[in-house]
Amino acid sequence: MGTGGAAALLLHARRQQAAEQANEYTRQANENARYDAEERRITELQAQANEQLGNEKASVRLGALTLLKRLANSYPDHQQDIVDILCAYLRMPFDHPDQIATNSEHDDSALKSKIKEAREELQVRLTVQRILTGHLKFDIDYETGERINKNFWNDIRLDLSGAVLVKDFDFSSCRASDCDFSGARFEGFASFAGADISGLAWFKDANFAGWAWFNEANFGDAMFVGTYFGGDTRFAATRFAGAAVFKDEQFAGPVIFDDVRFRWDLRKLPSTWPSGWVGKAPESDAGGRIEGMEGIWGCVVSIDDTQPAAADGDGGGGVGDVFADTPGAATA
């Protein structure tokens, strides 16, 4: 009896194990089927939105943007794909309606129709810009002081190289990993105040038609090579955790470059600063600390406020970071 009972229990256990394995295989198969069906559905909706973005009617293009925004909010794993589509749209050629009117010699029905279409496209592009920036903005948790992105578009890369960014581009308090604005044209004012770009921010040959504010922005590496600043430009209390390169840049208006700091202990490449400004090492490790931020930080000061010292690298005006012969300078 004892042997028979044990055998029956063993048989029951094996049957139960086999049933559980079969159930798990069925569950996994169903899960895979649901996943595949969902991915196919997402792909179909993206293709539908892409087709609508090429529609001649602005209302259809706006509908496509609504669809893409909903997809990104519902499927976080596809947010970068959606952002890539939106950025590609802004990289498409665009003529501002005012430019069309100014450059045209004849005022006829064809011109009026063209201007009307351009004005409608202007609204579509403004919507794309607002979708991007609106979902990258972070809020401050005033209890913890942490930056929180409530819209869930995190770790995003932006490729807006050569894009025409219309009216006023508000990237203030936005967070992204890498941003490529090389060759971009900012037609109105542009605000990057308080922005956090942790990777590479590339502004090579970018053109800022109006004022550009970078106050209190945090950058990893930032390249302002051949950049044109057409109005009031502000870099007050800006932080560069990596290399900051200003070279062949042009400032057509006043420039504020106060309290700019750069990461001294993680220098990858010699940073170069605009004409009249020089990077200076901290006088001590303790003096190079910034509350709430890691590392040791140097500061950027007006060259008029420094004593003659050896320079490392060339800036936009032939001035580089002052590292050698700085009294009390910390070592890297």
CSV table of C-alpha atoms in Angstrom, one decimal:
chain,number,residue,atom,x,y,z
A,1,MET,CA,0.0,0.0,0.0
A,2,GLY,CA,2.8,2.4,0.9
A,3,THR,CA,4.6,1.8,-2.3
A,4,GLY,CA,1.5,2.1,-4.4
A,5,GLY,CA,0.5,5.3,-2.7
A,6,ALA,CA,3.8,6.9,-3.3
A,7,ALA,CA,3.7,5.9,-6.9
A,8,ALA,CA,0.3,7.4,-7.3
A,9,LEU,CA,1.4,10.7,-5.7
A,10,LEU,CA,4.5,10.8,-8.0
A,11,LEU,CA,2.3,10.2,-11.0
A,12,HIS,CA,-0.1,12.9,-9.9
A,13,ALA,CA,2.8,15.3,-9.4
A,14,ARG,CA,4.2,14.6,-12.8
A,15,ARG,CA,0.8,15.1,-14.4
A,16,GLN,CA,0.3,18.4,-12.6
A,17,GLN,CA,3.8,19.5,-13.7
A,18,ALA,CA,3.0,18.6,-17.3
A,19,ALA,CA,-0.3,20.5,-17.1
A,20,GLU,CA,1.4,23.5,-15.7
A,21,GLN,CA,4.0,23.5,-18.4
A,22,ALA,CA,1.3,23.1,-21.0
A,23,ASN,CA,-0.5,26.0,-19.5
A,24,GLU,CA,2.7,28.1,-19.5
A,25,TYR,CA,3.4,27.3,-23.1
A,26,THR,CA,-0.2,28.3,-24.0
A,27,ARG,CA,0.1,31.5,-22.0
A,28,GLN,CA,3.4,32.4,-23.6
A,29,ALA,CA,2.0,31.6,-27.1
A,30,ASN,CA,-1.0,33.8,-26.5
A,31,GLU,CA,1.3,36.6,-25.1
A,32,ASN,CA,3.5,36.3,-28.2
A,33,ALA,CA,0.4,36.4,-30.5
A,34,ARG,CA,-0.9,39.5,-28.7
A,35,TYR,CA,2.5,41.2,-28.9
A,36,ASP,CA,2.8,40.4,-32.6
A,37,ALA,CA,-0.7,41.6,-33.3
A,38,GLU,CA,0.0,44.8,-31.3
A,39,GLU,CA,3.2,45.5,-33.2
A,40,ARG,CA,1.5,45.0,-36.5
A,41,ARG,CA,-1.2,47.4,-35.4
A,42,ILE,CA,1.3,50.0,-34.4
A,43,THR,CA,3.2,49.6,-37.7
A,44,GLU,CA,-0.1,50.0,-39.6
A,45,LEU,CA,-1.0,53.1,-37.6
A,46,GLN,CA,2.5,54.6,-38.2
A,47,ALA,CA,2.3,53.9,-41.9
A,48,GLN,CA,-1.2,55.5,-41.9
A,49,ALA,CA,0.1,58.6,-40.1
A,50,ASN,CA,3.1,58.9,-42.5
A,51,GLU,CA,0.8,58.8,-45.5
A,52,GLN,CA,-1.4,61.4,-44.0
A,53,LEU,CA,1.6,63.7,-43.3
A,54,GLY,CA,2.1,63.8,-47.0
A,55,ASN,CA,-1.5,64.8,-47.7
A,56,GLU,CA,-2.1,68.2,-49.4
A,57,LYS,CA,-4.8,69.2,-46.8
A,58,ALA,CA,-3.4,70.7,-43.6
A,59,SER,CA,-6.4,69.3,-41.6
A,60,VAL,CA,-5.3,65.7,-42.6
A,61,ARG,CA,-1.7,66.4,-41.6
A,62,LEU,CA,-2.9,67.7,-38.2
A,63,GLY,CA,-4.9,64.6,-37.8
A,64,ALA,CA,-1.8,62.5,-38.4
A,65,LEU,CA,0.0,64.4,-35.7
A,66,THR,CA,-2.7,63.6,-33.2
A,67,LEU,CA,-2.4,59.9,-34.1
A,68,LEU,CA,1.3,60.0,-33.7
A,69,LYS,CA,1.1,61.7,-30.3
A,70,ARG,CA,-1.4,59.1,-29.0
A,71,LEU,CA,0.8,56.3,-30.2
A,72,ALA,CA,3.9,57.7,-28.4
A,73,ASN,CA,1.9,58.2,-25.2
A,74,SER,CA,0.4,54.7,-25.4
A,75,TYR,CA,3.6,52.8,-26.4
A,76,PRO,CA,6.7,54.2,-24.7
A,77,ASP,CA,8.9,51.7,-26.6
A,78,HIS,CA,8.0,53.5,-29.8
A,79,GLN,CA,8.5,57.1,-28.6
A,80,GLN,CA,11.9,57.5,-30.3
A,81,ASP,CA,10.4,56.2,-33.6
A,82,ILE,CA,7.6,58.8,-33.4
A,83,VAL,CA,10.1,61.5,-32.6
A,84,ASP,CA,12.2,60.5,-35.6
A,85,ILE,CA,9.1,61.0,-37.8
A,86,LEU,CA,8.3,64.4,-36.3
A,87,CYS,CA,11.9,65.6,-36.7
A,88,ALA,CA,12.0,64.4,-40.3
A,89,TYR,CA,8.9,66.4,-41.0
A,90,LEU,CA,10.5,69.6,-39.6
A,91,ARG,CA,13.6,68.9,-41.8
A,92,MET,CA,11.5,69.1,-44.9
A,93,PRO,CA,11.9,72.3,-46.9
A,94,PHE,CA,9.7,75.1,-45.9
A,95,ASP,CA,9.2,78.7,-47.2
A,96,HIS,CA,7.6,81.1,-44.8
A,97,PRO,CA,4.5,82.8,-46.2
A,98,ASP,CA,6.0,86.2,-45.6
A,99,GLN,CA,9.0,85.3,-47.6
A,100,ILE,CA,6.9,84.0,-50.5
A,101,ALA,CA,5.0,87.3,-50.6
A,102,THR,CA,8.2,89.4,-50.4
A,103,ASN,CA,10.0,87.5,-53.1
A,104,SER,CA,7.1,87.4,-55.6
A,105,GLU,CA,6.8,90.0,-58.3
A,106,HIS,CA,3.2,89.4,-59.2
A,107,ASP,CA,0.1,89.4,-56.9
A,108,ASP,CA,-2.2,87.0,-58.6
A,109,SER,CA,-4.5,84.2,-57.6
A,110,ALA,CA,-1.8,81.6,-57.9
A,111,LEU,CA,0.4,83.6,-55.4
A,112,LYS,CA,-2.5,84.0,-53.0
A,113,SER,CA,-3.1,80.2,-53.1
A,114,LYS,CA,0.5,79.5,-52.5
A,115,ILE,CA,0.6,81.9,-49.5
A,116,LYS,CA,-2.5,80.3,-48.1
A,117,GLU,CA,-1.0,76.9,-48.3
A,118,ALA,CA,2.2,78.2,-46.6
A,119,ARG,CA,0.2,79.7,-43.8
A,120,GLU,CA,-1.6,76.4,-43.2
A,121,GLU,CA,1.8,74.6,-43.3
A,122,LEU,CA,3.1,77.1,-40.8
A,123,GLN,CA,0.4,76.0,-38.3
A,124,VAL,CA,1.2,72.3,-38.9
A,125,ARG,CA,4.9,72.9,-38.2
A,126,LEU,CA,4.1,74.9,-35.1
A,127,THR,CA,2.0,72.0,-33.9
A,128,VAL,CA,4.9,69.6,-34.5
A,129,GLN,CA,7.3,71.8,-32.5
A,130,ARG,CA,4.8,72.1,-29.6
A,131,ILE,CA,4.3,68.3,-29.5
A,132,LEU,CA,8.0,67.7,-29.3
A,133,THR,CA,8.8,70.4,-26.7
A,134,GLY,CA,5.7,69.8,-24.7
A,135,HIS,CA,6.5,66.2,-24.2
A,136,LEU,CA,10.1,66.8,-23.3
A,137,LYS,CA,9.5,69.5,-20.6
A,138,PHE,CA,10.1,68.5,-17.0
A,139,ASP,CA,8.5,69.8,-13.8
A,140,ILE,CA,10.2,70.2,-10.5
A,141,ASP,CA,9.1,68.2,-7.5
A,142,TYR,CA,9.4,70.9,-4.9
A,143,GLU,CA,9.5,68.3,-2.0
A,144,THR,CA,12.5,66.5,-3.4
A,145,GLY,CA,13.9,69.0,-5.8
A,146,GLU,CA,14.0,66.4,-8.6
A,147,ARG,CA,13.2,67.0,-12.2
A,148,ILE,CA,10.2,65.0,-13.3
A,149,ASN,CA,9.0,64.5,-16.9
A,150,LYS,CA,5.3,63.8,-16.5
A,151,ASN,CA,4.7,63.3,-20.2
A,152,PHE,CA,6.9,60.1,-20.3
A,153,TRP,CA,9.0,61.0,-23.3
A,154,ASN,CA,12.4,60.3,-21.8
A,155,ASP,CA,15.9,59.6,-23.2
A,156,ILE,CA,14.9,61.1,-26.5
A,157,ARG,CA,17.3,62.0,-29.3
A,158,LEU,CA,16.5,64.9,-31.7
A,159,ASP,CA,17.7,65.2,-35.2
A,160,LEU,CA,16.7,68.7,-36.3
A,161,SER,CA,19.7,69.3,-38.5
A,162,GLY,CA,18.8,71.7,-41.3
A,163,ALA,CA,15.3,72.2,-39.9
A,164,VAL,CA,13.4,75.4,-40.2
A,165,LEU,CA,12.0,76.1,-36.8
A,166,VAL,CA,9.3,78.7,-37.1
A,167,LYS,CA,8.2,81.6,-35.0
A,168,ASP,CA,9.3,81.0,-31.4
A,169,PHE,CA,11.1,77.8,-30.5
A,170,ASP,CA,10.6,77.1,-26.8
A,171,PHE,CA,13.0,74.4,-25.6
A,172,SER,CA,13.1,75.8,-22.1
A,173,SER,CA,13.1,73.2,-19.3
A,174,CYS,CA,13.2,70.4,-21.8
A,175,ARG,CA,15.3,67.2,-21.4
A,176,ALA,CA,16.9,65.1,-24.1
A,177,SER,CA,20.0,63.0,-24.6
A,178,ASP,CA,21.5,64.1,-27.9
A,179,CYS,CA,20.3,67.0,-30.0
A,180,ASP,CA,21.5,67.9,-33.5
A,181,PHE,CA,20.6,71.5,-34.5
A,182,SER,CA,23.4,71.8,-37.1
A,183,GLY,CA,22.4,74.0,-39.9
A,184,ALA,CA,19.0,74.7,-38.3
A,185,ARG,CA,17.3,78.1,-38.8
A,186,PHE,CA,15.5,79.6,-35.9
A,187,GLU,CA,13.2,82.2,-37.4
A,188,GLY,CA,12.0,83.7,-34.2
A,189,PHE,CA,13.4,83.8,-30.7
A,190,ALA,CA,14.8,80.5,-29.2
A,191,SER,CA,14.8,79.6,-25.6
A,192,PHE,CA,16.9,76.8,-24.2
A,193,ALA,CA,16.7,78.3,-20.7
A,194,GLY,CA,16.9,75.5,-18.1
A,195,ALA,CA,17.2,72.8,-20.7
A,196,ASP,CA,19.0,69.6,-19.9
A,197,ILE,CA,20.9,68.0,-22.8
A,198,SER,CA,23.0,65.2,-21.3
A,199,GLY,CA,24.8,64.1,-24.4
A,200,LEU,CA,25.9,66.1,-27.4
A,201,ALA,CA,24.2,69.4,-28.4
A,202,TRP,CA,25.3,70.2,-31.9
A,203,PHE,CA,24.7,73.8,-33.2
A,204,LYS,CA,27.2,73.8,-36.0
A,205,ASP,CA,26.2,76.5,-38.6
A,206,ALA,CA,22.9,77.1,-36.9
A,207,ASN,CA,21.3,80.5,-37.5
A,208,PHE,CA,19.4,82.2,-34.7
A,209,ALA,CA,17.5,85.1,-36.3
A,210,GLY,CA,16.2,86.5,-33.0
A,211,TRP,CA,17.4,86.4,-29.4
A,212,ALA,CA,18.7,83.1,-28.0
A,213,TRP,CA,18.6,82.3,-24.3
A,214,PHE,CA,20.6,79.4,-22.8
A,215,ASN,CA,20.3,80.6,-19.2
A,216,GLU,CA,20.8,77.9,-16.6
A,217,ALA,CA,20.9,75.2,-19.2
A,218,ASN,CA,22.9,72.0,-18.6
A,219,PHE,CA,24.9,70.5,-21.4
A,220,GLY,CA,27.1,67.4,-21.8
A,221,ASP,CA,29.2,68.3,-24.9
A,222,ALA,CA,28.1,71.4,-26.8
A,223,MET,CA,29.4,72.6,-30.2
A,224,PHE,CA,28.8,76.1,-31.4
A,225,VAL,CA,30.9,76.1,-34.5
A,226,GLY,CA,30.0,78.7,-37.2
A,227,THR,CA,26.8,79.5,-35.3
A,228,TYR,CA,25.2,82.9,-36.0
A,229,PHE,CA,23.4,84.7,-33.2
A,230,GLY,CA,21.3,87.5,-34.6
A,231,GLY,CA,20.0,89.0,-31.4
A,232,ASP,CA,20.4,89.2,-27.6
A,233,THR,CA,22.3,86.1,-26.6
A,234,ARG,CA,22.5,84.8,-23.0
A,235,PHE,CA,24.5,82.1,-21.4
A,236,ALA,CA,24.0,83.1,-17.8
A,237,ALA,CA,24.6,80.3,-15.2
A,238,THR,CA,25.0,77.7,-18.0
A,239,ARG,CA,26.7,74.4,-17.2
A,240,PHE,CA,28.9,72.4,-19.5
A,241,ALA,CA,29.7,68.9,-18.2
A,242,GLY,CA,31.8,68.0,-21.2
A,243,ALA,CA,33.6,70.0,-23.9
A,244,ALA,CA,32.2,73.3,-24.9
A,245,VAL,CA,33.5,74.5,-28.3
A,246,PHE,CA,32.8,78.1,-29.6
A,247,LYS,CA,34.6,78.6,-32.9
A,248,ASP,CA,33.9,81.0,-35.8
A,249,GLU,CA,30.7,82.0,-34.1
A,250,GLN,CA,29.1,85.4,-34.7
A,251,PHE,CA,27.2,87.6,-32.3
A,252,ALA,CA,25.2,90.4,-33.9
A,253,GLY,CA,23.7,91.6,-30.6
A,254,PRO,CA,24.7,91.8,-27.0
A,255,VAL,CA,26.1,88.7,-25.2
A,256,ILE,CA,25.8,87.8,-21.6
A,257,PHE,CA,28.2,85.1,-20.5
A,258,ASP,CA,28.0,85.4,-16.7
A,259,ASP,CA,28.6,82.6,-14.2
A,260,VAL,CA,29.2,79.9,-16.9
A,261,ARG,CA,30.8,76.8,-15.4
A,262,PHE,CA,32.5,73.8,-17.0
A,263,ARG,CA,33.4,70.4,-15.6
A,264,TRP,CA,37.0,70.6,-14.7
A,265,ASP,CA,37.7,67.0,-13.5
A,266,LEU,CA,36.1,65.4,-16.6
A,267,ARG,CA,37.7,67.4,-19.4
A,268,LYS,CA,37.6,65.4,-22.6
A,269,LEU,CA,38.8,68.0,-25.0
A,270,PRO,CA,40.1,71.6,-24.4
A,271,SER,CA,37.1,73.8,-24.4
A,272,THR,CA,37.1,77.1,-26.4
A,273,TRP,CA,35.1,80.1,-25.5
A,274,PRO,CA,33.8,83.2,-27.3
A,275,SER,CA,36.1,86.2,-27.9
A,276,GLY,CA,36.7,88.1,-24.6
A,277,TRP,CA,36.0,85.1,-22.4
A,278,VAL,CA,38.4,82.5,-20.9
A,279,GLY,CA,38.0,79.3,-18.9
A,280,LYS,CA,39.6,79.3,-15.5
A,281,ALA,CA,40.4,76.4,-13.2
A,282,PRO,CA,39.0,76.3,-9.7
A,283,GLU,CA,41.3,77.7,-7.0
A,284,SER,CA,40.7,74.5,-5.0
A,285,ASP,CA,38.6,71.3,-5.1
A,286,ALA,CA,36.3,72.8,-2.5
A,287,GLY,CA,36.0,76.0,-4.4
A,288,GLY,CA,35.0,74.0,-7.6
A,289,ARG,CA,32.0,72.4,-6.0
A,290,ILE,CA,28.4,73.2,-7.1
A,291,GLU,CA,25.6,72.4,-4.7
A,292,GLY,CA,23.5,69.5,-6.0
A,293,MET,CA,25.9,68.6,-8.8
A,294,GLU,CA,28.8,66.1,-9.0
A,295,GLY,CA,32.4,66.9,-9.8
A,296,ILE,CA,34.7,69.8,-9.7
A,297,TRP,CA,33.8,72.8,-11.8
A,298,GLY,CA,35.9,75.6,-13.4
A,299,CYS,CA,34.4,78.9,-14.3
A,300,VAL,CA,34.3,81.1,-17.4
A,301,VAL,CA,35.3,84.8,-16.8
A,302,SER,CA,35.8,87.9,-18.8
A,303,ILE,CA,39.4,88.1,-20.0
A,304,ASP,CA,39.5,91.6,-18.6
A,305,ASP,CA,39.1,90.1,-15.1
A,306,THR,CA,42.1,87.7,-15.4
A,307,GLN,CA,45.8,88.1,-15.0
A,308,PRO,CA,48.0,87.1,-18.0
A,309,ALA,CA,48.4,83.3,-18.0
A,310,ALA,CA,49.3,80.5,-20.3
A,311,ALA,CA,46.3,79.3,-22.3
A,312,ASP,CA,45.4,75.8,-23.5
A,313,GLY,CA,43.6,75.8,-26.9
A,314,ASP,CA,42.2,78.6,-29.0
A,315,GLY,CA,38.7,80.1,-28.6
A,316,GLY,CA,36.6,82.0,-31.1
A,317,GLY,CA,38.7,85.1,-30.4
A,318,GLY,CA,42.0,83.3,-29.9
A,319,VAL,CA,41.5,82.7,-26.2
A,320,GLY,CA,41.5,79.3,-24.6
A,321,ASP,CA,41.0,77.7,-21.2
A,322,VAL,CA,43.5,79.1,-18.6
A,323,PHE,CA,44.9,76.0,-16.9
A,324,ALA,CA,48.6,76.6,-16.3
A,325,ASP,CA,50.0,79.2,-13.9
A,326,THR,CA,46.6,79.7,-12.3
A,327,PRO,CA,47.2,80.3,-8.6
A,328,GLY,CA,46.0,77.4,-6.5
A,329,ALA,CA,44.6,75.6,-9.6
A,330,ALA,CA,43.3,72.1,-8.9
A,331,THR,CA,44.8,69.3,-10.9
A,332,ALA,CA,42.7,67.3,-13.4
